[in-house]
Short mmCIF file of C-alpha atoms and ligand atoms in Angstrom, two decimals:
data_model
loop_
_atom_site.label_atom_id
_atom_site.label_comp_id
_atom_site.label_asym_id
_atom_site.label_seq_id
_atom_site.Cartn_x
_atom_site.Cartn_y
_atom_site.Cartn_z
CA UNK U 13 28.79 4.90 -6.72
CA UNK U 14 27.93 1.95 -8.97
CA UNK U 15 26.98 2.57 -12.56
CA UNK U 16 26.26 0.59 -15.74
CA UNK U 17 28.57 0.36 -18.72
CA UNK U 18 26.60 -0.65 -21.84
CA UNK U 19 28.02 -1.36 -25.28
CA UNK U 20 25.02 -1.07 -27.54
CA UNK U 21 24.03 -2.49 -30.89
CA UNK U 22 23.52 -6.10 -29.85
CA UNK U 23 20.21 -7.87 -30.61
CA UNK U 24 18.58 -9.37 -27.50
CA UNK U 25 17.85 -13.07 -28.02
CA UNK U 26 16.77 -15.92 -25.78
CA UNK U 27 14.36 -16.10 -22.85
CA UNK U 28 13.89 -14.26 -19.57
CA UNK U 29 11.69 -15.07 -16.55
CA UNK U 30 9.74 -12.25 -14.92
CA UNK U 31 9.86 -11.70 -11.14
CA UNK U 32 6.98 -10.81 -8.82
CA UNK U 33 5.26 -7.45 -9.23
CA UNK U 34 6.84 -4.60 -7.25
CA UNK U 35 3.58 -2.64 -7.00
CA UNK U 36 1.63 -5.70 -5.85
CA UNK U 37 4.31 -6.48 -3.26
CA UNK U 38 4.19 -2.92 -1.90
CA UNK U 39 0.43 -3.23 -1.31
CA UNK U 40 0.40 -6.80 0.02
CA UNK U 41 3.30 -6.55 2.49
CA UNK U 42 1.51 -3.87 4.61
CA UNK U 43 -1.78 -5.80 4.26
CA UNK U 44 -0.19 -8.64 6.25
CA UNK U 45 -0.50 -6.38 9.34
CA UNK U 46 -4.29 -6.61 9.24
CA UNK U 47 -4.39 -10.23 10.41
CA UNK U 48 -2.34 -9.82 13.57
CA UNK U 49 -1.14 -13.37 12.77
CA UNK U 50 1.81 -14.58 10.69
CA UNK U 51 1.66 -14.45 6.90
CA UNK U 52 4.08 -15.66 4.25
CA UNK U 53 4.27 -13.74 0.98
CA UNK U 54 5.86 -15.65 -1.92
CA UNK U 55 7.20 -14.67 -5.35
CA UNK U 56 8.41 -11.31 -4.03
CA UNK U 57 10.91 -9.57 -6.31
CA UNK U 58 14.34 -9.24 -4.69
CA UNK U 59 14.47 -5.47 -5.05
CA UNK U 60 15.39 -2.56 -2.81
CA UNK U 61 11.79 -1.43 -2.18
CA UNK U 62 10.81 -4.85 -0.82
CA UNK U 63 13.85 -4.98 1.48
CA UNK U 64 13.07 -1.45 2.63
CA UNK U 65 9.45 -2.29 3.46
CA UNK U 66 10.50 -5.36 5.46
CA UNK U 67 12.92 -3.15 7.42
CA UNK U 68 10.19 -0.61 8.14
CA UNK U 69 7.89 -3.35 9.47
CA UNK U 70 10.73 -4.57 11.70
CA UNK U 71 11.27 -0.95 12.75
CA UNK U 72 7.74 -0.81 14.20
CA UNK U 73 8.22 -4.14 16.00
CA UNK U 74 6.95 -6.79 13.56
CA UNK U 75 9.04 -9.93 13.06
CA UNK U 76 10.09 -10.26 9.40
CA UNK U 77 12.30 -12.91 7.85
CA UNK U 78 13.22 -13.61 4.24
CA UNK U 79 13.07 -17.38 3.77
CA UNK U 80 14.41 -18.95 0.56
CA UNK U 81 14.45 -16.57 -2.39
CA UNK U 82 11.47 -14.29 -2.75
CA UNK U 83 9.52 -15.38 0.33
CA UNK U 84 8.93 -13.14 3.32
CA UNK U 85 7.55 -14.26 6.68
CA UNK U 86 5.74 -11.45 8.53
CA UNK U 87 4.57 -11.77 12.14
CA UNK U 88 2.79 -8.48 12.98
CA UNK U 89 1.70 -9.60 16.46
CA UNK U 90 4.72 -7.88 18.05
CA UNK U 91 4.15 -4.45 16.48
CA UNK U 92 4.78 -1.97 19.30
CA UNK U 93 4.36 1.45 17.72
CA UNK U 94 2.15 3.16 15.15
CA UNK U 95 4.64 5.92 14.53
CA UNK U 96 6.56 5.41 11.28
CA UNK U 97 9.22 8.08 11.53
CA UNK U 98 10.94 10.09 8.81
CA UNK U 99 14.24 8.27 9.11
CA UNK U 100 12.48 4.93 8.46
CA UNK U 101 10.56 6.32 5.49
CA UNK U 102 13.20 8.52 3.81
CA UNK U 103 11.99 8.79 0.18
CA UNK U 104 10.00 5.56 0.18
CA UNK U 105 6.53 6.64 -0.91
CA UNK U 106 4.77 3.30 -0.53
CA UNK U 107 5.24 3.52 3.26
CA UNK U 108 2.02 5.55 3.21
CA UNK U 109 0.15 2.24 2.84
CA UNK U 110 0.95 1.76 6.53
CA UNK U 111 -1.62 4.49 7.22
CA UNK U 112 -4.43 2.29 5.92
CA UNK U 113 -3.02 -0.94 7.33
CA UNK U 114 -2.28 0.37 10.86
CA UNK U 115 -5.57 2.30 10.92
CA UNK U 116 -7.43 -0.85 9.90
CA UNK U 117 -5.66 -3.02 12.47
CA UNK U 118 -5.03 -0.72 15.44
CA UNK U 119 -7.21 2.33 14.80
CA UNK U 120 -4.30 4.73 14.53
CA UNK U 121 -1.10 5.55 12.65
CA UNK U 122 1.41 8.30 12.11
CA UNK U 123 3.55 8.10 8.98
CA UNK U 124 6.14 10.62 7.90
CA UNK U 125 5.54 11.66 4.32
CA UNK U 126 8.23 11.77 1.66
CA UNK U 127 7.93 14.84 -0.54
CA UNK U 128 6.92 14.67 -4.18
CA UNK U 129 9.25 12.82 -6.46
CA UNK U 130 10.74 13.51 -9.84
CA UNK U 131 7.58 12.57 -11.75
CA UNK U 132 5.26 15.00 -10.02
CA UNK U 133 3.85 16.39 -6.79
CA UNK U 134 1.98 13.15 -5.98
CA UNK U 135 -0.48 14.49 -3.41
CA UNK U 136 -2.45 12.14 -1.14
CA UNK U 137 -5.67 14.16 -0.81
CA UNK U 138 -7.76 11.22 -2.05
CA UNK U 139 -6.22 8.87 0.52
CA UNK U 140 -7.15 11.37 3.23
CA UNK U 141 -10.64 11.85 1.79
CA UNK U 142 -11.15 8.09 2.07
CA UNK U 143 -9.92 7.82 5.65
CA UNK U 144 -12.15 10.73 6.71
CA UNK U 145 -15.15 9.15 4.97
CA UNK U 146 -14.56 6.03 7.09
CA UNK U 147 -14.78 8.19 10.21
CA UNK U 148 -11.08 8.61 10.97
CA UNK U 149 -9.60 11.89 12.17
CA UNK U 150 -6.73 12.94 9.90
CA UNK U 151 -4.21 15.69 10.45
CA UNK U 152 -0.86 16.61 8.97
CA UNK U 153 1.74 17.87 11.40
CA UNK U 154 5.49 18.32 11.05
CA UNK U 155 5.56 16.46 7.72
CA UNK U 156 3.71 13.41 9.02
CA UNK U 157 0.13 12.26 8.48
CA UNK U 158 -1.70 11.20 11.64
CA UNK U 159 -4.85 9.10 11.37
CA UNK U 160 -7.04 8.03 14.25
CA UNK U 161 -10.27 6.06 14.32
CA UNK U 162 -10.87 3.35 16.88
CA UNK U 163 -14.17 2.49 15.22
CA UNK U 164 -14.32 2.90 11.46
CA UNK U 165 -17.67 2.86 9.69
CA UNK U 166 -18.18 1.85 6.09
CA UNK U 167 -18.98 4.63 3.61
CA UNK U 168 -19.41 5.35 -0.08
CA UNK U 169 -16.23 7.01 -1.36
CA UNK U 170 -15.96 8.63 -4.79
CA UNK U 171 -12.42 8.99 -6.11
CA UNK U 172 -12.03 12.09 -8.31
CA UNK U 173 -9.08 10.31 -9.93
CA UNK U 174 -8.87 6.51 -10.23
CA UNK U 175 -5.82 6.59 -7.97
CA UNK U 176 -3.99 3.27 -7.44
CA UNK U 177 -2.57 4.37 -4.09
CA UNK U 178 -5.79 5.82 -2.75
CA UNK U 179 -7.76 2.72 -3.78
CA UNK U 180 -5.25 0.48 -2.02
CA UNK U 181 -5.02 2.59 1.13
CA UNK U 182 -8.82 2.80 1.48
CA UNK U 183 -9.15 -0.98 0.96
CA UNK U 184 -6.61 -1.60 3.74
CA UNK U 185 -8.63 0.46 6.22
CA UNK U 186 -12.12 -0.51 5.03
CA UNK U 187 -11.75 -4.30 5.40
CA UNK U 188 -11.95 -3.79 9.17
CA UNK U 189 -14.54 -0.97 9.14
CA UNK U 190 -18.03 -1.76 10.45
CA UNK U 191 -20.51 -2.19 7.63
CA UNK U 192 -20.18 -1.66 3.90
CA UNK U 193 -17.75 0.51 1.98
CA UNK U 194 -18.13 1.26 -1.71
CA UNK U 195 -15.20 2.77 -3.60
CA UNK U 196 -16.51 4.47 -6.74
CA UNK U 197 -14.14 5.22 -9.65
CA UNK U 198 -11.63 2.82 -8.10
CA UNK U 199 -8.36 2.00 -9.85
CA UNK U 200 -8.54 -1.27 -11.86
CA UNK U 201 -4.83 -2.15 -11.99
CA UNK U 202 -3.96 -5.87 -11.52
CA UNK U 203 -2.26 -4.94 -8.23
CA UNK U 204 -5.68 -4.03 -6.83
CA UNK U 205 -7.04 -7.47 -7.79
CA UNK U 206 -3.98 -9.17 -6.28
CA UNK U 207 -4.47 -7.27 -3.01
CA UNK U 208 -8.19 -8.11 -2.96
CA UNK U 209 -7.40 -11.80 -3.49
CA UNK U 210 -4.99 -11.76 -0.55
CA UNK U 211 -7.44 -9.89 1.70
CA UNK U 212 -10.26 -12.29 0.79
CA UNK U 213 -7.99 -15.26 1.59
CA UNK U 214 -7.47 -13.65 5.02
CA UNK U 215 -11.25 -13.66 5.51
CA UNK U 216 -12.15 -10.20 4.22
CA UNK U 217 -15.05 -9.56 1.87
CA UNK U 218 -13.86 -7.48 -1.10
CA UNK U 219 -15.93 -7.63 -4.28
CA UNK U 220 -15.47 -5.93 -7.63
CA UNK U 221 -11.69 -5.46 -7.57
CA UNK U 222 -10.58 -4.87 -11.15
CA UNK U 223 -13.73 -2.89 -11.90
CA UNK U 224 -14.35 0.78 -11.12
CA UNK U 225 -16.60 -0.09 -8.16
CA UNK U 226 -15.25 -2.06 -5.20
CA UNK U 227 -17.62 -3.21 -2.45
CA UNK U 228 -16.20 -4.16 0.94
CA UNK U 229 -18.05 -5.60 3.95
CA UNK U 230 -15.92 -5.04 7.04
CA UNK U 231 -14.88 -7.99 9.20
CA UNK U 232 -13.84 -8.00 12.83
CA UNK U 233 -11.09 -10.61 12.44
CA UNK U 234 -8.76 -11.52 9.60
CA UNK U 235 -6.38 -14.49 9.57
CA UNK U 236 -2.75 -14.95 8.60
CA UNK U 237 -2.34 -16.65 5.22
CA UNK U 238 0.33 -17.56 2.68
CA UNK U 239 0.06 -15.83 -0.67
CA UNK U 240 2.03 -15.70 -3.93
CA UNK U 241 1.94 -12.40 -5.81
CA UNK U 242 1.43 -11.85 -9.55
CA UNK U 243 4.29 -11.38 -12.02
CA UNK U 244 5.48 -7.84 -12.73
CA UNK U 245 3.75 -6.44 -15.81
CA UNK U 246 6.10 -3.43 -15.88
CA UNK U 247 9.23 -5.60 -15.81
CA UNK U 248 7.71 -7.76 -18.56
CA UNK U 249 6.80 -4.69 -20.61
CA UNK U 250 10.31 -3.29 -20.21
CA UNK U 251 11.83 -6.50 -21.63
CA UNK U 252 9.28 -6.53 -24.46
CA UNK U 253 10.31 -2.98 -25.38
CA UNK U 254 14.04 -3.76 -25.08
CA UNK U 255 13.60 -6.79 -27.37
CA UNK U 256 11.84 -4.67 -30.00
CA UNK U 257 14.26 -1.72 -29.63
CA UNK U 258 17.29 -3.95 -30.32
CA UNK U 259 15.69 -5.80 -33.26
CA UNK U 260 15.77 -8.92 -31.13
CA UNK U 261 13.78 -12.10 -30.54
CA UNK U 262 12.96 -12.68 -26.87
CA UNK U 263 10.61 -15.04 -25.03
CA UNK U 264 9.35 -13.44 -21.81
CA UNK U 265 8.24 -16.19 -19.39
CA UNK U 266 5.94 -16.05 -16.36
CA UNK U 267 3.58 -13.30 -17.55
CA UNK U 268 -0.19 -12.72 -17.51
CA UNK U 269 -0.84 -11.68 -21.14
CA UNK U 270 -4.04 -9.76 -20.36
CA UNK U 271 -1.97 -7.41 -18.18
CA UNK U 272 0.17 -6.59 -21.22
CA UNK U 273 -2.46 -6.07 -23.91
CA UNK U 274 -1.82 -2.33 -24.29
CA UNK U 275 1.94 -2.74 -24.74
CA UNK U 276 1.53 -5.76 -27.04
CA UNK U 277 -0.91 -3.79 -29.22
CA UNK U 278 1.44 -0.81 -29.52
CA UNK U 279 4.49 -2.97 -30.34
CA UNK U 280 2.49 -4.73 -33.08
CA UNK U 281 1.30 -1.35 -34.39
CA UNK U 282 4.97 -0.33 -34.56
CA UNK U 283 5.74 -3.42 -36.65
CA UNK U 284 7.10 -5.89 -34.11
CA UNK U 285 5.63 -9.38 -33.92
CA UNK U 286 4.11 -10.36 -30.55
CA UNK U 287 3.01 -13.92 -29.90
CA UNK U 288 1.36 -15.26 -26.74
CA UNK U 289 1.43 -18.85 -25.61
CA UNK U 290 1.84 -21.18 -22.68
CA UNK U 291 4.41 -23.87 -22.13
CA UNK U 292 2.04 -25.97 -20.00
CA UNK U 293 3.26 -24.30 -16.83
CA UNK U 294 3.53 -20.55 -17.49
CA UNK U 295 2.23 -18.09 -20.04
CA UNK U 296 4.86 -16.43 -22.19
CA UNK U 297 5.02 -13.60 -24.69
CA UNK U 298 7.51 -13.68 -27.57
CA UNK U 299 8.57 -10.38 -29.13
CA UNK U 300 10.45 -10.26 -32.43
CA UNK U 301 11.48 -7.25 -34.48
CA UNK U 302 13.36 -8.14 -37.61
CA UNK U 303 12.69 -4.88 -39.47
CA UNK U 304 12.90 -1.19 -38.54
CA UNK U 305 9.93 -0.09 -36.40
CA UNK U 306 7.31 2.47 -37.38
CA UNK U 307 6.21 5.48 -35.32
CA UNK U 308 3.06 5.19 -33.17
CA UNK U 309 1.08 7.61 -31.01
CA UNK U 310 0.53 6.78 -27.34
CA UNK U 311 -1.61 8.26 -24.60
CA UNK U 312 -1.04 6.95 -21.08
CA UNK U 313 -4.21 6.04 -19.20
CA UNK U 314 -5.21 4.11 -16.09
CA UNK U 315 -5.38 0.33 -16.59
CA UNK U 316 -6.25 -1.20 -19.04
CA UNK U 317 -4.93 1.80 -21.02
CA UNK U 318 -1.27 2.20 -21.92
CA UNK U 319 0.59 2.27 -18.57
CA UNK U 320 2.38 5.44 -17.54
CA UNK U 321 5.21 3.28 -16.14
CA UNK U 322 6.09 2.11 -19.65
CA UNK U 323 5.84 5.56 -21.26
CA UNK U 324 9.49 6.27 -20.53
CA UNK U 325 10.97 3.02 -21.95
CA UNK U 326 8.63 3.34 -24.94
CA UNK U 327 9.95 6.86 -25.63
CA UNK U 328 13.43 5.35 -25.95
CA UNK U 329 12.18 2.79 -28.46
CA UNK U 330 10.28 5.38 -30.55
CA UNK U 331 13.38 7.59 -30.68
CA UNK U 332 14.79 5.05 -33.15
CA UNK U 333 11.54 4.20 -34.99
CA UNK U 334 10.82 5.64 -38.45
CA UNK U 335 8.54 8.69 -38.48
CA UNK U 336 7.02 11.04 -35.94
CA UNK U 337 5.45 9.67 -32.74
CA UNK U 338 3.50 11.62 -30.13
CA UNK U 339 3.39 10.37 -26.54
CA UNK U 340 0.92 12.09 -24.22
CA UNK U 341 1.37 11.57 -20.46
CA UNK U 342 -2.00 12.06 -18.73
CA UNK U 343 -1.27 10.73 -15.23
CA UNK U 344 1.79 12.59 -13.98
CA UNK U 345 2.70 16.20 -14.60
CA UNK U 346 6.45 15.79 -14.83
CA UNK U 347 7.36 12.41 -16.29
CA UNK U 348 9.58 13.47 -19.20
CA UNK U 349 12.89 13.95 -17.37
CA UNK U 350 14.41 11.11 -19.42
CA UNK U 351 13.88 13.11 -22.64
CA UNK U 352 16.83 15.45 -22.16
CA UNK U 353 19.10 12.43 -21.61
CA UNK U 354 17.82 10.74 -24.78
CA UNK U 355 18.42 13.96 -26.73
CA UNK U 356 22.05 13.89 -25.61
CA UNK U 357 22.23 10.53 -27.43
CA UNK U 358 21.06 12.23 -30.60
CA UNK U 359 17.33 11.67 -30.24
CA UNK U 360 15.03 14.35 -31.67
CA UNK U 361 12.31 14.80 -29.05
CA UNK U 362 10.46 18.00 -28.15
CA UNK U 363 8.28 18.19 -25.03
CA UNK U 364 5.19 20.34 -25.52
CA UNK U 365 3.16 20.49 -22.29
CA UNK U 366 2.02 16.93 -21.50
CA UNK U 367 3.19 15.55 -24.86
CA UNK U 368 6.53 14.52 -26.30
CA UNK U 369 6.91 14.78 -30.09
CA UNK U 370 9.48 12.22 -31.20
CA UNK U 371 11.11 12.35 -34.65
CA UNK U 372 12.56 8.87 -34.85
CA UNK U 373 15.92 8.48 -36.49
CA UNK U 374 18.38 5.76 -37.14
CA UNK U 375 21.06 5.26 -34.58
CA UNK U 376 21.42 6.88 -31.21
CA UNK U 377 24.95 7.32 -29.90
CA UNK U 378 26.06 6.05 -26.53
CA UNK U 379 27.22 8.65 -23.96
CA UNK U 380 27.16 9.44 -20.21
CA UNK U 381 23.58 9.24 -18.95
CA UNK U 382 21.93 10.03 -15.61
CA UNK U 383 18.75 8.29 -14.41
CA UNK U 384 16.25 10.56 -12.62
CA UNK U 385 13.78 7.90 -11.45
CA UNK U 386 13.05 4.18 -11.74
CA UNK U 387 11.41 4.01 -15.17
CA UNK U 388 13.60 6.79 -16.60
CA UNK U 389 16.54 4.55 -15.67
CA UNK U 390 14.94 1.67 -17.55
CA UNK U 391 14.40 3.96 -20.55
CA UNK U 392 18.09 4.93 -20.60
CA UNK U 393 19.12 1.25 -20.51
CA UNK U 394 16.78 0.49 -23.45
CA UNK U 395 18.24 3.44 -25.39
CA UNK U 396 21.83 2.44 -24.58
CA UNK U 397 21.18 -1.17 -25.70
CA UNK U 398 19.79 0.12 -29.02
CA UNK U 399 22.47 2.80 -29.48
CA UNK U 400 25.83 2.32 -31.12
CA UNK U 401 28.87 2.72 -28.95
CA UNK U 402 29.42 2.85 -25.19
CA UNK U 403 27.12 4.38 -22.57
CA UNK U 404 27.81 4.99 -18.89
CA UNK U 405 24.52 5.11 -16.95
CA UNK U 406 24.61 6.67 -13.46
CA UNK U 407 22.11 6.79 -10.56
CA UNK U 408 21.25 3.14 -11.14
CA UNK U 409 20.10 2.86 -7.52
CA UNK U 410 16.76 4.02 -8.93
CA UNK U 411 16.72 0.93 -11.16
CA UNK U 412 17.61 -1.34 -8.22
CA UNK U 413 14.40 -0.22 -6.51
CA UNK U 414 12.18 -1.93 -9.06
CA UNK U 415 14.09 -4.39 -11.25
CA UNK U 416 15.50 -7.63 -9.86
CA UNK U 417 18.94 -8.58 -11.23
CA UNK U 418 18.32 -6.30 -14.25
CA UNK U 419 21.80 -6.40 -15.80
CA UNK U 420 22.09 -10.16 -15.14
CA UNK U 421 18.82 -10.89 -16.98
CA UNK U 422 19.85 -8.59 -19.85
CA UNK U 423 23.33 -10.18 -20.13
CA UNK U 424 21.66 -13.60 -20.37
CA UNK U 425 19.88 -12.23 -23.46
CA UNK U 426 23.18 -11.20 -25.05
CA UNK U 427 23.37 -7.59 -23.88
CA UNK U 428 26.83 -6.18 -23.25
CA UNK U 429 26.07 -4.52 -19.89
CA UNK U 430 27.96 -4.59 -16.63
CA UNK U 431 27.71 -2.93 -13.22
CA UNK U 432 30.91 -1.26 -12.14
CA UNK U 433 31.92 0.69 -9.03
C1 EPZ W 2 1.13 3.92 -8.40
O1 EPZ W 2 1.51 5.20 -7.93
C2 EPZ W 2 2.42 3.21 -8.77
N1 EPZ W 2 3.26 3.07 -7.59
C3 EPZ W 2 3.16 4.02 -9.85
O2 EPZ W 2 4.29 3.24 -10.25
C4 EPZ W 2 2.24 4.17 -11.07
O3 EPZ W 2 2.88 5.00 -12.01
C5 EPZ W 2 0.92 4.81 -10.64
O4 EPZ W 2 0.32 4.03 -9.58
C6 EPZ W 2 -0.08 4.88 -11.78
O5 EPZ W 2 -0.35 3.61 -12.26
C7 EPZ W 2 3.01 2.04 -6.74
O6 EPZ W 2 2.08 1.28 -6.94
C8 EPZ W 2 3.91 1.93 -5.56
P1 EPZ W 2 -1.87 7.22 -8.49
P2 EPZ W 2 0.40 6.12 -7.18
O7 EPZ W 2 -2.32 7.52 -7.11
O8 EPZ W 2 -0.51 5.26 -6.39
C9 EPZ W 2 -2.86 11.84 -8.62
C10 EPZ W 2 6.52 2.81 -10.67
O9 EPZ W 2 7.24 3.23 -11.57
N2 EPZ W 2 -3.30 11.68 -7.23
O10 EPZ W 2 -2.68 6.29 -9.33
O11 EPZ W 2 1.11 7.22 -6.51
C11 EPZ W 2 -1.36 11.66 -8.76
O12 EPZ W 2 -0.70 12.88 -8.49
C12 EPZ W 2 5.59 3.76 -9.96
O13 EPZ W 2 6.44 1.60 -10.30
C13 EPZ W 2 -3.93 12.76 -6.60
O14 EPZ W 2 -4.11 13.83 -7.18
O15 EPZ W 2 -0.38 6.69 -8.46
C14 EPZ W 2 -1.22 11.25 -10.21
O16 EPZ W 2 -1.25 12.41 -11.01
C15 EPZ W 2 5.79 5.19 -10.43
N3 EPZ W 2 -4.35 12.63 -5.32
C16 EPZ W 2 -2.51 10.44 -10.47
O17 EPZ W 2 -3.41 10.77 -9.40
C17 EPZ W 2 -4.18 11.46 -4.61
O18 EPZ W 2 -4.60 11.39 -3.44
C18 EPZ W 2 -2.31 8.93 -10.46
O19 EPZ W 2 -1.65 8.62 -9.24
C19 EPZ W 2 -3.53 10.38 -5.26
C20 EPZ W 2 -3.11 10.51 -6.57
#
């Protein structure tokens, strides 16, 4: 099993270029089914989850081909089944977007459901509520969700929680429903806007993406299009945090600064300097931390609040900041599994319900560490880079799901990190 060896204590310096957004890719790849014609998606991150999704589409009969780096050709016209079986899905949660996409295109789908994951139960009741509101029949049998609705009719759907996944899944089905759909209390994440832009390029009519009310007028036919996805705000945020945690000076290229306002604000509050600019081609953010950081309090919230996906890397940074920080996780019920690993490095963190109380202290010590999920893995890398001494980080397959060439990009910034068998 591969793992990382990190020798910490080195300042990160230089520049890094951000790849395409994993969570935009995972919404836009299934959306390509809706046209029934070929699409090309560009700027895809070369990560495990993207490869997995392409394989699943091939598994149901679509033609998929990666052309040059980061571009995927999808021809859905040869899809020959609507049954996405358990062995295709394994633990890949985003495959549930095929429910909305196949329902929207063919009027039916059956997708095996992965269980919860290490950050919480992650139910899909709101996805199902949306499909039923559109007139589809939904049942759960033998661990798979079956949806059926030859003729979908637009509806007003109120989301009890501004769920990213439910908003995306309902959009995928509603663009082909007859009449108007209104999603109330919709998620506002940039991925939703990116998906809406792609759908509208295909000929759909999606208005209000990025606000809490999305209005969709269904269309009978959508067309294949080429589309380039947005840069990954969570990858960018992870590098911003790593730069600050190592007292470094890093320019993060190919970002959309408005997507990163919450993390920029918190890093500045902690005493790092954060500067935005553009080099005529791309926007960049430069993060410098030439003095010890101060403690800050953080509460994760749906976009544009502080993102839950950066809560874990931020915990690693605050473990070495001066003073007591409190991080409250409001989106997932079990997203502190990285804390016990940080404590084994000497961090002083106590989890109390949905909050972690962090007493920052100088100097964590490297040791053997085990990632429990994607962003916990990123948090352990940040901690190991800031720690003194050697760390061995295991279960890095979680990291490979969401970060493209992570150790390569970090090494180019001066980190002493390598992947070993
Ligand atoms: C998406 O997950 C992201 N994943 C997550 O990123 C991200 O943490 C999350 O949104 C929040 O921003 C992808 O986009 C592939 P939610 P999702 O539905 O859609 C509850 C990463 O690290 N809920 O907004 O599953 C749910 O349990 C991953 O890249 C219901 O109760 O998140 C959670 O408590 C991790 N019923 C809350 O809503 C539902 O039907 C927010 O979940 C759906 C969700």
